[in-house]
Amino acid sequence: MYRPAIGRPRVLLVVFHPAVGGGIETLLRLERRYEVRRATRLADALQIAPSWPADLALLDAAMVPRQGRVVLGVPTLLLAGGEAEGEAAARRLDDPRGWVAPDAESASLIAAVERLLTQRPEAVAGPFPLLLVGALLVVFVALLLYLAWTAIV
């Protein structure tokens, strides 16, 4: 779904634990910069994601199933207790972008969210630039051969 400009970034918060989810939601709302929608079950988040196009998801790594793949369709920041837990859950997501501890100080959490929002996606060159370089190379070689032929004759 196309959104021309991000006025207030939308954050889909997926956390089962009420105190943790409520705390993170409060921190995000206190910033007065984000629109936040919270889901307490992964199934609810998968239903919300297509109809409410978020700019990022904050997902509790403990909610990621051990089998299968989770497709939220947005860049996802995992809330994980450590790097091992974050990496294990990231392997089962469609667009993982790192992890942050759920009990991190508010500045660290907001900094991680901002980094994800301001991160530029890597540009992948299509076939046209490669084709253009190849054509220029062929023209250059042909020109050199022509110059060599005229010098000999």
PDB file of N, CA and C in Angstrom, residues 19-114:
ATOM      1  N   ALA A  19       2.344  -5.829  31.017  1.00  0.00           N
ATOM      2  CA  ALA A  19       3.168  -4.771  31.601  1.00  0.00           C
ATOM      3  C   ALA A  19       4.243  -4.300  30.617  1.00  0.00           C
ATOM      4  N   VAL A  20       4.882  -5.236  29.940  1.00  0.00           N
ATOM      5  CA  VAL A  20       5.922  -4.877  28.975  1.00  0.00           C
ATOM      6  C   VAL A  20       5.299  -4.137  27.801  1.00  0.00           C
ATOM      7  N   GLY A  21       4.221  -4.683  27.265  1.00  0.00           N
ATOM      8  CA  GLY A  21       3.544  -4.034  26.142  1.00  0.00           C
ATOM      9  C   GLY A  21       3.031  -2.654  26.501  1.00  0.00           C
ATOM     10  N   GLY A  22       2.428  -2.537  27.664  1.00  0.00           N
ATOM     11  CA  GLY A  22       1.918  -1.240  28.114  1.00  0.00           C
ATOM     12  C   GLY A  22       3.032  -0.229  28.317  1.00  0.00           C
ATOM     13  N   GLY A  23       4.157  -0.690  28.856  1.00  0.00           N
ATOM     14  CA  GLY A  23       5.289   0.209  29.076  1.00  0.00           C
ATOM     15  C   GLY A  23       5.877   0.730  27.777  1.00  0.00           C
ATOM     16  N   ILE A  24       6.070  -0.167  26.822  1.00  0.00           N
ATOM     17  CA  ILE A  24       6.642   0.244  25.531  1.00  0.00           C
ATOM     18  C   ILE A  24       5.663   1.141  24.791  1.00  0.00           C
ATOM     19  N   GLU A  25       4.380   0.788  24.840  1.00  0.00           N
ATOM     20  CA  GLU A  25       3.371   1.630  24.182  1.00  0.00           C
ATOM     21  C   GLU A  25       3.361   3.030  24.788  1.00  0.00           C
ATOM     22  N   THR A  26       3.452   3.106  26.093  1.00  0.00           N
ATOM     23  CA  THR A  26       3.484   4.409  26.767  1.00  0.00           C
ATOM     24  C   THR A  26       4.711   5.217  26.348  1.00  0.00           C
ATOM     25  N   LEU A  27       5.876   4.564  26.311  1.00  0.00           N
ATOM     26  CA  LEU A  27       7.094   5.266  25.883  1.00  0.00           C
ATOM     27  C   LEU A  27       6.947   5.837  24.476  1.00  0.00           C
ATOM     28  N   LEU A  28       6.389   5.046  23.574  1.00  0.00           N
ATOM     29  CA  LEU A  28       6.219   5.514  22.197  1.00  0.00           C
ATOM     30  C   LEU A  28       5.208   6.655  22.117  1.00  0.00           C
ATOM     31  N   ARG A  29       4.128   6.544  22.872  1.00  0.00           N
ATOM     32  CA  ARG A  29       3.104   7.599  22.852  1.00  0.00           C
ATOM     33  C   ARG A  29       3.600   8.885  23.506  1.00  0.00           C
ATOM     34  N   LEU A  30       4.457   8.776  24.517  1.00  0.00           N
ATOM     35  CA  LEU A  30       5.009   9.973  25.168  1.00  0.00           C
ATOM     36  C   LEU A  30       5.884  10.779  24.207  1.00  0.00           C
ATOM     37  N   GLU A  31       6.431  10.129  23.209  1.00  0.00           N
ATOM     38  CA  GLU A  31       7.227  10.831  22.204  1.00  0.00           C
ATOM     39  C   GLU A  31       6.353  11.747  21.345  1.00  0.00           C
ATOM     40  N   ARG A  32       5.058  11.486  21.301  1.00  0.00           N
ATOM     41  CA  ARG A  32       4.089  12.255  20.503  1.00  0.00           C
ATOM     42  C   ARG A  32       4.482  12.327  19.027  1.00  0.00           C
ATOM     43  N   ARG A  33       5.121  11.294  18.573  1.00  0.00           N
ATOM     44  CA  ARG A  33       5.577  11.247  17.192  1.00  0.00           C
ATOM     45  C   ARG A  33       5.031  10.037  16.450  1.00  0.00           C
ATOM     46  N   TYR A  34       4.655   9.007  17.177  1.00  0.00           N
ATOM     47  CA  TYR A  34       4.270   7.742  16.562  1.00  0.00           C
ATOM     48  C   TYR A  34       2.781   7.463  16.724  1.00  0.00           C
ATOM     49  N   GLU A  35       2.233   6.804  15.702  1.00  0.00           N
ATOM     50  CA  GLU A  35       0.921   6.182  15.842  1.00  0.00           C
ATOM     51  C   GLU A  35       1.210   4.742  16.231  1.00  0.00           C
ATOM     52  N   VAL A  36       0.577   4.282  17.287  1.00  0.00           N
ATOM     53  CA  VAL A  36       0.871   2.942  17.787  1.00  0.00           C
ATOM     54  C   VAL A  36      -0.401   2.106  17.776  1.00  0.00           C
ATOM     55  N   ARG A  37      -0.277   0.905  17.274  1.00  0.00           N
ATOM     56  CA  ARG A  37      -1.344  -0.078  17.380  1.00  0.00           C
ATOM     57  C   ARG A  37      -0.726  -1.304  18.017  1.00  0.00           C
ATOM     58  N   ARG A  38      -1.402  -1.833  19.022  1.00  0.00           N
ATOM     59  CA  ARG A  38      -0.842  -2.927  19.806  1.00  0.00           C
ATOM     60  C   ARG A  38      -1.650  -4.200  19.608  1.00  0.00           C
ATOM     61  N   ALA A  39      -0.960  -5.306  19.493  1.00  0.00           N
ATOM     62  CA  ALA A  39      -1.583  -6.621  19.418  1.00  0.00           C
ATOM     63  C   ALA A  39      -0.938  -7.500  20.481  1.00  0.00           C
ATOM     64  N   THR A  40      -1.754  -8.313  21.122  1.00  0.00           N
ATOM     65  CA  THR A  40      -1.226  -9.199  22.162  1.00  0.00           C
ATOM     66  C   THR A  40      -1.030 -10.620  21.657  1.00  0.00           C
ATOM     67  N   ARG A  41      -1.471 -10.883  20.428  1.00  0.00           N
ATOM     68  CA  ARG A  41      -1.270 -12.202  19.817  1.00  0.00           C
ATOM     69  C   ARG A  41      -0.715 -12.003  18.406  1.00  0.00           C
ATOM     70  N   LEU A  42       0.113 -12.928  17.978  1.00  0.00           N
ATOM     71  CA  LEU A  42       0.697 -12.846  16.644  1.00  0.00           C
ATOM     72  C   LEU A  42      -0.385 -12.943  15.576  1.00  0.00           C
ATOM     73  N   ALA A  43      -1.395 -13.762  15.817  1.00  0.00           N
ATOM     74  CA  ALA A  43      -2.494 -13.887  14.849  1.00  0.00           C
ATOM     75  C   ALA A  43      -3.204 -12.552  14.653  1.00  0.00           C
ATOM     76  N   ASP A  44      -3.386 -11.792  15.744  1.00  0.00           N
ATOM     77  CA  ASP A  44      -4.009 -10.466  15.635  1.00  0.00           C
ATOM     78  C   ASP A  44      -3.134  -9.522  14.810  1.00  0.00           C
ATOM     79  N   ALA A  45      -1.831  -9.583  15.035  1.00  0.00           N
ATOM     80  CA  ALA A  45      -0.902  -8.721  14.292  1.00  0.00           C
ATOM     81  C   ALA A  45      -0.931  -9.053  12.803  1.00  0.00           C
ATOM     82  N   LEU A  46      -1.020 -10.331  12.473  1.00  0.00           N
ATOM     83  CA  LEU A  46      -1.070 -10.738  11.067  1.00  0.00           C
ATOM     84  C   LEU A  46      -2.359 -10.279  10.398  1.00  0.00           C
ATOM     85  N   GLN A  47      -3.421 -10.104  11.171  1.00  0.00           N
ATOM     86  CA  GLN A  47      -4.675  -9.573  10.625  1.00  0.00           C
ATOM     87  C   GLN A  47      -4.620  -8.052  10.498  1.00  0.00           C
ATOM     88  N   ILE A  48      -3.965  -7.387  11.434  1.00  0.00           N
ATOM     89  CA  ILE A  48      -3.867  -5.925  11.419  1.00  0.00           C
ATOM     90  C   ILE A  48      -2.949  -5.444  10.303  1.00  0.00           C
ATOM     91  N   ALA A  49      -1.835  -6.141  10.092  1.00  0.00           N
ATOM     92  CA  ALA A  49      -0.787  -5.687   9.172  1.00  0.00           C
ATOM     93  C   ALA A  49      -1.286  -5.318   7.773  1.00  0.00           C
ATOM     94  N   PRO A  50      -2.124  -6.113   7.124  1.00  0.00           N
ATOM     95  CA  PRO A  50      -2.545  -5.722   5.766  1.00  0.00           C
ATOM     96  C   PRO A  50      -3.479  -4.511   5.728  1.00  0.00           C
ATOM     97  N   SER A  51      -4.292  -4.333   6.751  1.00  0.00           N
ATOM     98  CA  SER A  51      -5.275  -3.245   6.728  1.00  0.00           C
ATOM     99  C   SER A  51      -4.748  -1.948   7.353  1.00  0.00           C
ATOM    100  N   TRP A  52      -3.714  -2.020   8.140  1.00  0.00           N
ATOM    101  CA  TRP A  52      -3.128  -0.850   8.780  1.00  0.00           C
ATOM    102  C   TRP A  52      -1.637  -0.846   8.438  1.00  0.00           C
ATOM    103  N   PRO A  53      -1.243  -0.194   7.350  1.00  0.00           N
ATOM    104  CA  PRO A  53       0.147  -0.288   6.890  1.00  0.00           C
ATOM    105  C   PRO A  53       1.119   0.408   7.838  1.00  0.00           C
ATOM    106  N   ALA A  54       1.793  -0.388   8.630  1.00  0.00           N
ATOM    107  CA  ALA A  54       2.763   0.144   9.588  1.00  0.00           C
ATOM    108  C   ALA A  54       4.078   0.440   8.881  1.00  0.00           C
ATOM    109  N   ASP A  55       4.856   1.321   9.483  1.00  0.00           N
ATOM    110  CA  ASP A  55       6.182   1.629   8.974  1.00  0.00           C
ATOM    111  C   ASP A  55       7.227   0.714   9.590  1.00  0.00           C
ATOM    112  N   LEU A  56       6.908   0.159  10.748  1.00  0.00           N
ATOM    113  CA  LEU A  56       7.763  -0.831  11.382  1.00  0.00           C
ATOM    114  C   LEU A  56       6.952  -1.603  12.405  1.00  0.00           C
ATOM    115  N   ALA A  57       7.463  -2.764  12.739  1.00  0.00           N
ATOM    116  CA  ALA A  57       6.835  -3.588  13.778  1.00  0.00           C
ATOM    117  C   ALA A  57       7.850  -3.815  14.888  1.00  0.00           C
ATOM    118  N   LEU A  58       7.379  -3.733  16.100  1.00  0.00           N
ATOM    119  CA  LEU A  58       8.163  -4.128  17.271  1.00  0.00           C
ATOM    120  C   LEU A  58       7.550  -5.437  17.733  1.00  0.00           C
ATOM    121  N   LEU A  59       8.298  -6.527  17.635  1.00  0.00           N
ATOM    122  CA  LEU A  59       7.764  -7.858  17.884  1.00  0.00           C
ATOM    123  C   LEU A  59       8.548  -8.555  18.971  1.00  0.00           C
ATOM    124  N   ASP A  60       7.833  -9.092  19.948  1.00  0.00           N
ATOM    125  CA  ASP A  60       8.446  -9.870  21.012  1.00  0.00           C
ATOM    126  C   ASP A  60       8.987 -11.158  20.404  1.00  0.00           C
ATOM    127  N   ALA A  61      10.279 -11.392  20.538  1.00  0.00           N
ATOM    128  CA  ALA A  61      10.912 -12.574  19.949  1.00  0.00           C
ATOM    129  C   ALA A  61      10.316 -13.872  20.492  1.00  0.00           C
ATOM    130  N   ALA A  62       9.822 -13.851  21.715  1.00  0.00           N
ATOM    131  CA  ALA A  62       9.224 -15.055  22.305  1.00  0.00           C
ATOM    132  C   ALA A  62       7.926 -15.449  21.598  1.00  0.00           C
ATOM    133  N   MET A  63       7.327 -14.540  20.851  1.00  0.00           N
ATOM    134  CA  MET A  63       6.070 -14.831  20.154  1.00  0.00           C
ATOM    135  C   MET A  63       6.293 -15.425  18.762  1.00  0.00           C
ATOM    136  N   VAL A  64       7.518 -15.413  18.290  1.00  0.00           N
ATOM    137  CA  VAL A  64       7.812 -15.962  16.967  1.00  0.00           C
ATOM    138  C   VAL A  64       7.821 -17.483  17.083  1.00  0.00           C
ATOM    139  N   PRO A  65       6.999 -18.169  16.276  1.00  0.00           N
ATOM    140  CA  PRO A  65       6.944 -19.634  16.380  1.00  0.00           C
ATOM    141  C   PRO A  65       8.267 -20.271  15.980  1.00  0.00           C
ATOM    142  N   ARG A  66       8.545 -21.430  16.553  1.00  0.00           N
ATOM    143  CA  ARG A  66       9.804 -22.126  16.282  1.00  0.00           C
ATOM    144  C   ARG A  66       9.820 -22.750  14.887  1.00  0.00           C
ATOM    145  N   GLN A  67       8.664 -22.963  14.309  1.00  0.00           N
ATOM    146  CA  GLN A  67       8.553 -23.522  12.963  1.00  0.00           C
ATOM    147  C   GLN A  67       7.823 -22.525  12.075  1.00  0.00           C
ATOM    148  N   GLY A  68       8.110 -22.554  10.798  1.00  0.00           N
ATOM    149  CA  GLY A  68       7.409 -21.691   9.863  1.00  0.00           C
ATOM    150  C   GLY A  68       8.050 -20.326   9.740  1.00  0.00           C
ATOM    151  N   ARG A  69       7.349 -19.477   9.044  1.00  0.00           N
ATOM    152  CA  ARG A  69       7.851 -18.128   8.750  1.00  0.00           C
ATOM    153  C   ARG A  69       6.768 -17.112   9.065  1.00  0.00           C
ATOM    154  N   VAL A  70       7.153 -15.987   9.641  1.00  0.00           N
ATOM    155  CA  VAL A  70       6.217 -14.905   9.966  1.00  0.00           C
ATOM    156  C   VAL A  70       6.398 -13.800   8.926  1.00  0.00           C
ATOM    157  N   VAL A  71       5.311 -13.461   8.241  1.00  0.00           N
ATOM    158  CA  VAL A  71       5.350 -12.434   7.211  1.00  0.00           C
ATOM    159  C   VAL A  71       4.450 -11.283   7.639  1.00  0.00           C
ATOM    160  N   LEU A  72       5.058 -10.238   8.177  1.00  0.00           N
ATOM    161  CA  LEU A  72       4.310  -9.044   8.568  1.00  0.00           C
ATOM    162  C   LEU A  72       4.306  -8.008   7.445  1.00  0.00           C
ATOM    163  N   GLY A  73       5.267  -8.092   6.550  1.00  0.00           N
ATOM    164  CA  GLY A  73       5.314  -7.167   5.428  1.00  0.00           C
ATOM    165  C   GLY A  73       5.900  -5.806   5.757  1.00  0.00           C
ATOM    166  N   VAL A  74       6.519  -5.668   6.910  1.00  0.00           N
ATOM    167  CA  VAL A  74       7.154  -4.409   7.309  1.00  0.00           C
ATOM    168  C   VAL A  74       8.489  -4.719   7.983  1.00  0.00           C
ATOM    169  N   PRO A  75       9.417  -3.757   7.992  1.00  0.00           N
ATOM    170  CA  PRO A  75      10.660  -3.965   8.736  1.00  0.00           C
ATOM    171  C   PRO A  75      10.333  -4.225  10.205  1.00  0.00           C
ATOM    172  N   THR A  76      11.009  -5.203  10.781  1.00  0.00           N
ATOM    173  CA  THR A  76      10.673  -5.633  12.142  1.00  0.00           C
ATOM    174  C   THR A  76      11.879  -5.527  13.059  1.00  0.00           C
ATOM    175  N   LEU A  77      11.654  -4.895  14.191  1.00  0.00           N
ATOM    176  CA  LEU A  77      12.643  -4.798  15.259  1.00  0.00           C
ATOM    177  C   LEU A  77      12.189  -5.755  16.347  1.00  0.00           C
ATOM    178  N   LEU A  78      13.055  -6.694  16.702  1.00  0.00           N
ATOM    179  CA  LEU A  78      12.687  -7.702  17.690  1.00  0.00           C
ATOM    180  C   LEU A  78      12.984  -7.227  19.102  1.00  0.00           C
ATOM    181  N   LEU A  79      12.110  -7.575  20.001  1.00  0.00           N
ATOM    182  CA  LEU A  79      12.332  -7.356  21.430  1.00  0.00           C
ATOM    183  C   LEU A  79      12.824  -8.694  21.968  1.00  0.00           C
ATOM    184  N   ALA A  80      14.128  -8.765  22.246  1.00  0.00           N
ATOM    185  CA  ALA A  80      14.733 -10.029  22.633  1.00  0.00           C
ATOM    186  C   ALA A  80      15.600  -9.850  23.863  1.00  0.00           C
ATOM    187  N   GLY A  81      15.715 -10.925  24.624  1.00  0.00           N
ATOM    188  CA  GLY A  81      16.514 -10.900  25.836  1.00  0.00           C
ATOM    189  C   GLY A  81      18.008 -10.900  25.574  1.00  0.00           C
ATOM    190  N   GLY A  82      18.418 -11.288  24.378  1.00  0.00           N
ATOM    191  CA  GLY A  82      19.830 -11.328  24.043  1.00  0.00           C
ATOM    192  C   GLY A  82      20.027 -11.539  22.561  1.00  0.00           C
ATOM    193  N   GLU A  83      21.280 -11.493  22.145  1.00  0.00           N
ATOM    194  CA  GLU A  83      21.591 -11.608  20.730  1.00  0.00           C
ATOM    195  C   GLU A  83      21.202 -12.969  20.164  1.00  0.00           C
ATOM    196  N   ALA A  84      21.437 -14.036  20.917  1.00  0.00           N
ATOM    197  CA  ALA A  84      21.103 -15.383  20.429  1.00  0.00           C
ATOM    198  C   ALA A  84      19.602 -15.517  20.189  1.00  0.00           C
ATOM    199  N   GLU A  85      18.809 -15.036  21.124  1.00  0.00           N
ATOM    200  CA  GLU A  85      17.352 -15.099  20.966  1.00  0.00           C
ATOM    201  C   GLU A  85      16.898 -14.239  19.786  1.00  0.00           C
ATOM    202  N   GLY A  86      17.491 -13.061  19.646  1.00  0.00           N
ATOM    203  CA  GLY A  86      17.144 -12.170  18.551  1.00  0.00           C
ATOM    204  C   GLY A  86      17.483 -12.766  17.196  1.00  0.00           C
ATOM    205  N   GLU A  87      18.671 -13.372  17.075  1.00  0.00           N
ATOM    206  CA  GLU A  87      19.077 -13.966  15.802  1.00  0.00           C
ATOM    207  C   GLU A  87      18.237 -15.194  15.455  1.00  0.00           C
ATOM    208  N   ALA A  88      17.896 -15.992  16.455  1.00  0.00           N
ATOM    209  CA  ALA A  88      17.076 -17.182  16.199  1.00  0.00           C
ATOM    210  C   ALA A  88      15.696 -16.779  15.681  1.00  0.00           C
ATOM    211  N   ALA A  89      15.107 -15.758  16.284  1.00  0.00           N
ATOM    212  CA  ALA A  89      13.787 -15.298  15.844  1.00  0.00           C
ATOM    213  C   ALA A  89      13.874 -14.594  14.488  1.00  0.00           C
ATOM    214  N   ALA A  90      14.961 -13.874  14.246  1.00  0.00           N
ATOM    215  CA  ALA A  90      15.123 -13.126  12.992  1.00  0.00           C
ATOM    216  C   ALA A  90      15.134 -14.048  11.782  1.00  0.00           C
ATOM    217  N   ARG A  91      15.647 -15.256  11.957  1.00  0.00           N
ATOM    218  CA  ARG A  91      15.697 -16.204  10.835  1.00  0.00           C
ATOM    219  C   ARG A  91      14.301 -16.613  10.362  1.00  0.00           C
ATOM    220  N   ARG A  92      13.299 -16.399  11.168  1.00  0.00           N
ATOM    221  CA  ARG A  92      11.939 -16.808  10.806  1.00  0.00           C
ATOM    222  C   ARG A  92      11.046 -15.628  10.429  1.00  0.00           C
ATOM    223  N   LEU A  93      11.636 -14.430  10.237  1.00  0.00           N
ATOM    224  CA  LEU A  93      10.874 -13.241   9.864  1.00  0.00           C
ATOM    225  C   LEU A  93      11.150 -12.854   8.417  1.00  0.00           C
ATOM    226  N   ASP A  94      10.203 -12.155   7.811  1.00  0.00           N
ATOM    227  CA  ASP A  94      10.376 -11.736   6.423  1.00  0.00           C
ATOM    228  C   ASP A  94      11.300 -10.530   6.282  1.00  0.00           C
ATOM    229  N   ASP A  95      11.350  -9.621   7.258  1.00  0.00           N
ATOM    230  CA  ASP A  95      12.195  -8.428   7.135  1.00  0.00           C
ATOM    231  C   ASP A  95      12.755  -8.010   8.502  1.00  0.00           C
ATOM    232  N   PRO A  96      13.642  -8.828   9.083  1.00  0.00           N
ATOM    233  CA  PRO A  96      14.203  -8.471  10.389  1.00  0.00           C
ATOM    234  C   PRO A  96      15.233  -7.365  10.253  1.00  0.00           C
ATOM    235  N   ARG A  97      15.235  -6.435  11.215  1.00  0.00           N
ATOM    236  CA  ARG A  97      16.187  -5.320  11.165  1.00  0.00           C
ATOM    237  C   ARG A  97      16.918  -5.120  12.482  1.00  0.00           C
ATOM    238  N   GLY A  98      17.082  -6.179  13.245  1.00  0.00           N
ATOM    239  CA  GLY A  98      17.830  -6.060  14.487  1.00  0.00           C
ATOM    240  C   GLY A  98      16.973  -6.363  15.697  1.00  0.00           C
ATOM    241  N   TRP A  99      17.561  -6.137  16.852  1.00  0.00           N
ATOM    242  CA  TRP A  99      16.846  -6.421  18.090  1.00  0.00           C
ATOM    243  C   TRP A  99      17.222  -5.391  19.141  1.00  0.00           C
ATOM    244  N   VAL A 100      16.365  -5.275  20.123  1.00  0.00           N
ATOM    245  CA  VAL A 100      16.596  -4.417  21.276  1.00  0.00           C
ATOM    246  C   VAL A 100      15.999  -5.134  22.482  1.00  0.00           C
ATOM    247  N   ALA A 101      16.591  -4.941  23.636  1.00  0.00           N
ATOM    248  CA  ALA A 101      16.076  -5.583  24.850  1.00  0.00           C
ATOM    249  C   ALA A 101      14.746  -4.947  25.249  1.00  0.00           C
ATOM    250  N   PRO A 102      13.767  -5.759  25.636  1.00  0.00           N
ATOM    251  CA  PRO A 102      12.469  -5.193  26.012  1.00  0.00           C
ATOM    252  C   PRO A 102      12.544  -4.319  27.265  1.00  0.00           C
ATOM    253  N   ASP A 103      13.578  -4.539  28.079  1.00  0.00           N
ATOM    254  CA  ASP A 103      13.721  -3.737  29.291  1.00  0.00           C
ATOM    255  C   ASP A 103      14.795  -2.654  29.119  1.00  0.00           C
ATOM    256  N   ALA A 104      15.120  -2.327  27.871  1.00  0.00           N
ATOM    257  CA  ALA A 104      16.119  -1.287  27.608  1.00  0.00           C
ATOM    258  C   ALA A 104      15.593   0.066  28.076  1.00  0.00           C
ATOM    259  N   GLU A 105      16.502   0.967  28.370  1.00  0.00           N
ATOM    260  CA  GLU A 105      16.069   2.308  28.763  1.00  0.00           C
ATOM    261  C   GLU A 105      15.356   2.952  27.583  1.00  0.00           C
ATOM    262  N   SER A 106      14.511   3.908  27.877  1.00  0.00           N
ATOM    263  CA  SER A 106      13.660   4.500  26.840  1.00  0.00           C
ATOM    264  C   SER A 106      14.472   5.126  25.707  1.00  0.00           C
ATOM    265  N   ALA A 107      15.574   5.772  26.028  1.00  0.00           N
ATOM    266  CA  ALA A 107      16.392   6.404  24.983  1.00  0.00           C
ATOM    267  C   ALA A 107      16.929   5.361  24.010  1.00  0.00           C
ATOM    268  N   SER A 108      17.329   4.192  24.502  1.00  0.00           N
ATOM    269  CA  SER A 108      17.844   3.133  23.628  1.00  0.00           C
ATOM    270  C   SER A 108      16.747   2.578  22.733  1.00  0.00           C
ATOM    271  N   LEU A 109      15.566   2.397  23.288  1.00  0.00           N
ATOM    272  CA  LEU A 109      14.448   1.878  22.509  1.00  0.00           C
ATOM    273  C   LEU A 109      14.061   2.859  21.407  1.00  0.00           C
ATOM    274  N   ILE A 110      13.928   4.136  21.751  1.00  0.00           N
ATOM    275  CA  ILE A 110      13.555   5.160  20.764  1.00  0.00           C
ATOM    276  C   ILE A 110      14.656   5.296  19.714  1.00  0.00           C
ATOM    277  N   ALA A 111      15.928   5.216  20.126  1.00  0.00           N
ATOM    278  CA  ALA A 111      17.040   5.304  19.171  1.00  0.00           C
ATOM    279  C   ALA A 111      17.001   4.137  18.189  1.00  0.00           C
ATOM    280  N   ALA A 112      16.686   2.941  18.664  1.00  0.00           N
ATOM    281  CA  ALA A 112      16.596   1.776  17.777  1.00  0.00           C
ATOM    282  C   ALA A 112      15.453   1.946  16.785  1.00  0.00           C
ATOM    283  N   VAL A 113      14.321   2.464  17.244  1.00  0.00           N
ATOM    284  CA  VAL A 113      13.175   2.702  16.361  1.00  0.00           C
ATOM    285  C   VAL A 113      13.534   3.756  15.319  1.00  0.00           C
ATOM    286  N   GLU A 114      14.171   4.832  15.732  1.00  0.00           N
ATOM    287  CA  GLU A 114      14.551   5.899  14.808  1.00  0.00           C
ATOM    288  C   GLU A 114      15.570   5.423  13.778  1.00  0.00           C
TER     289      GLU A 114
END
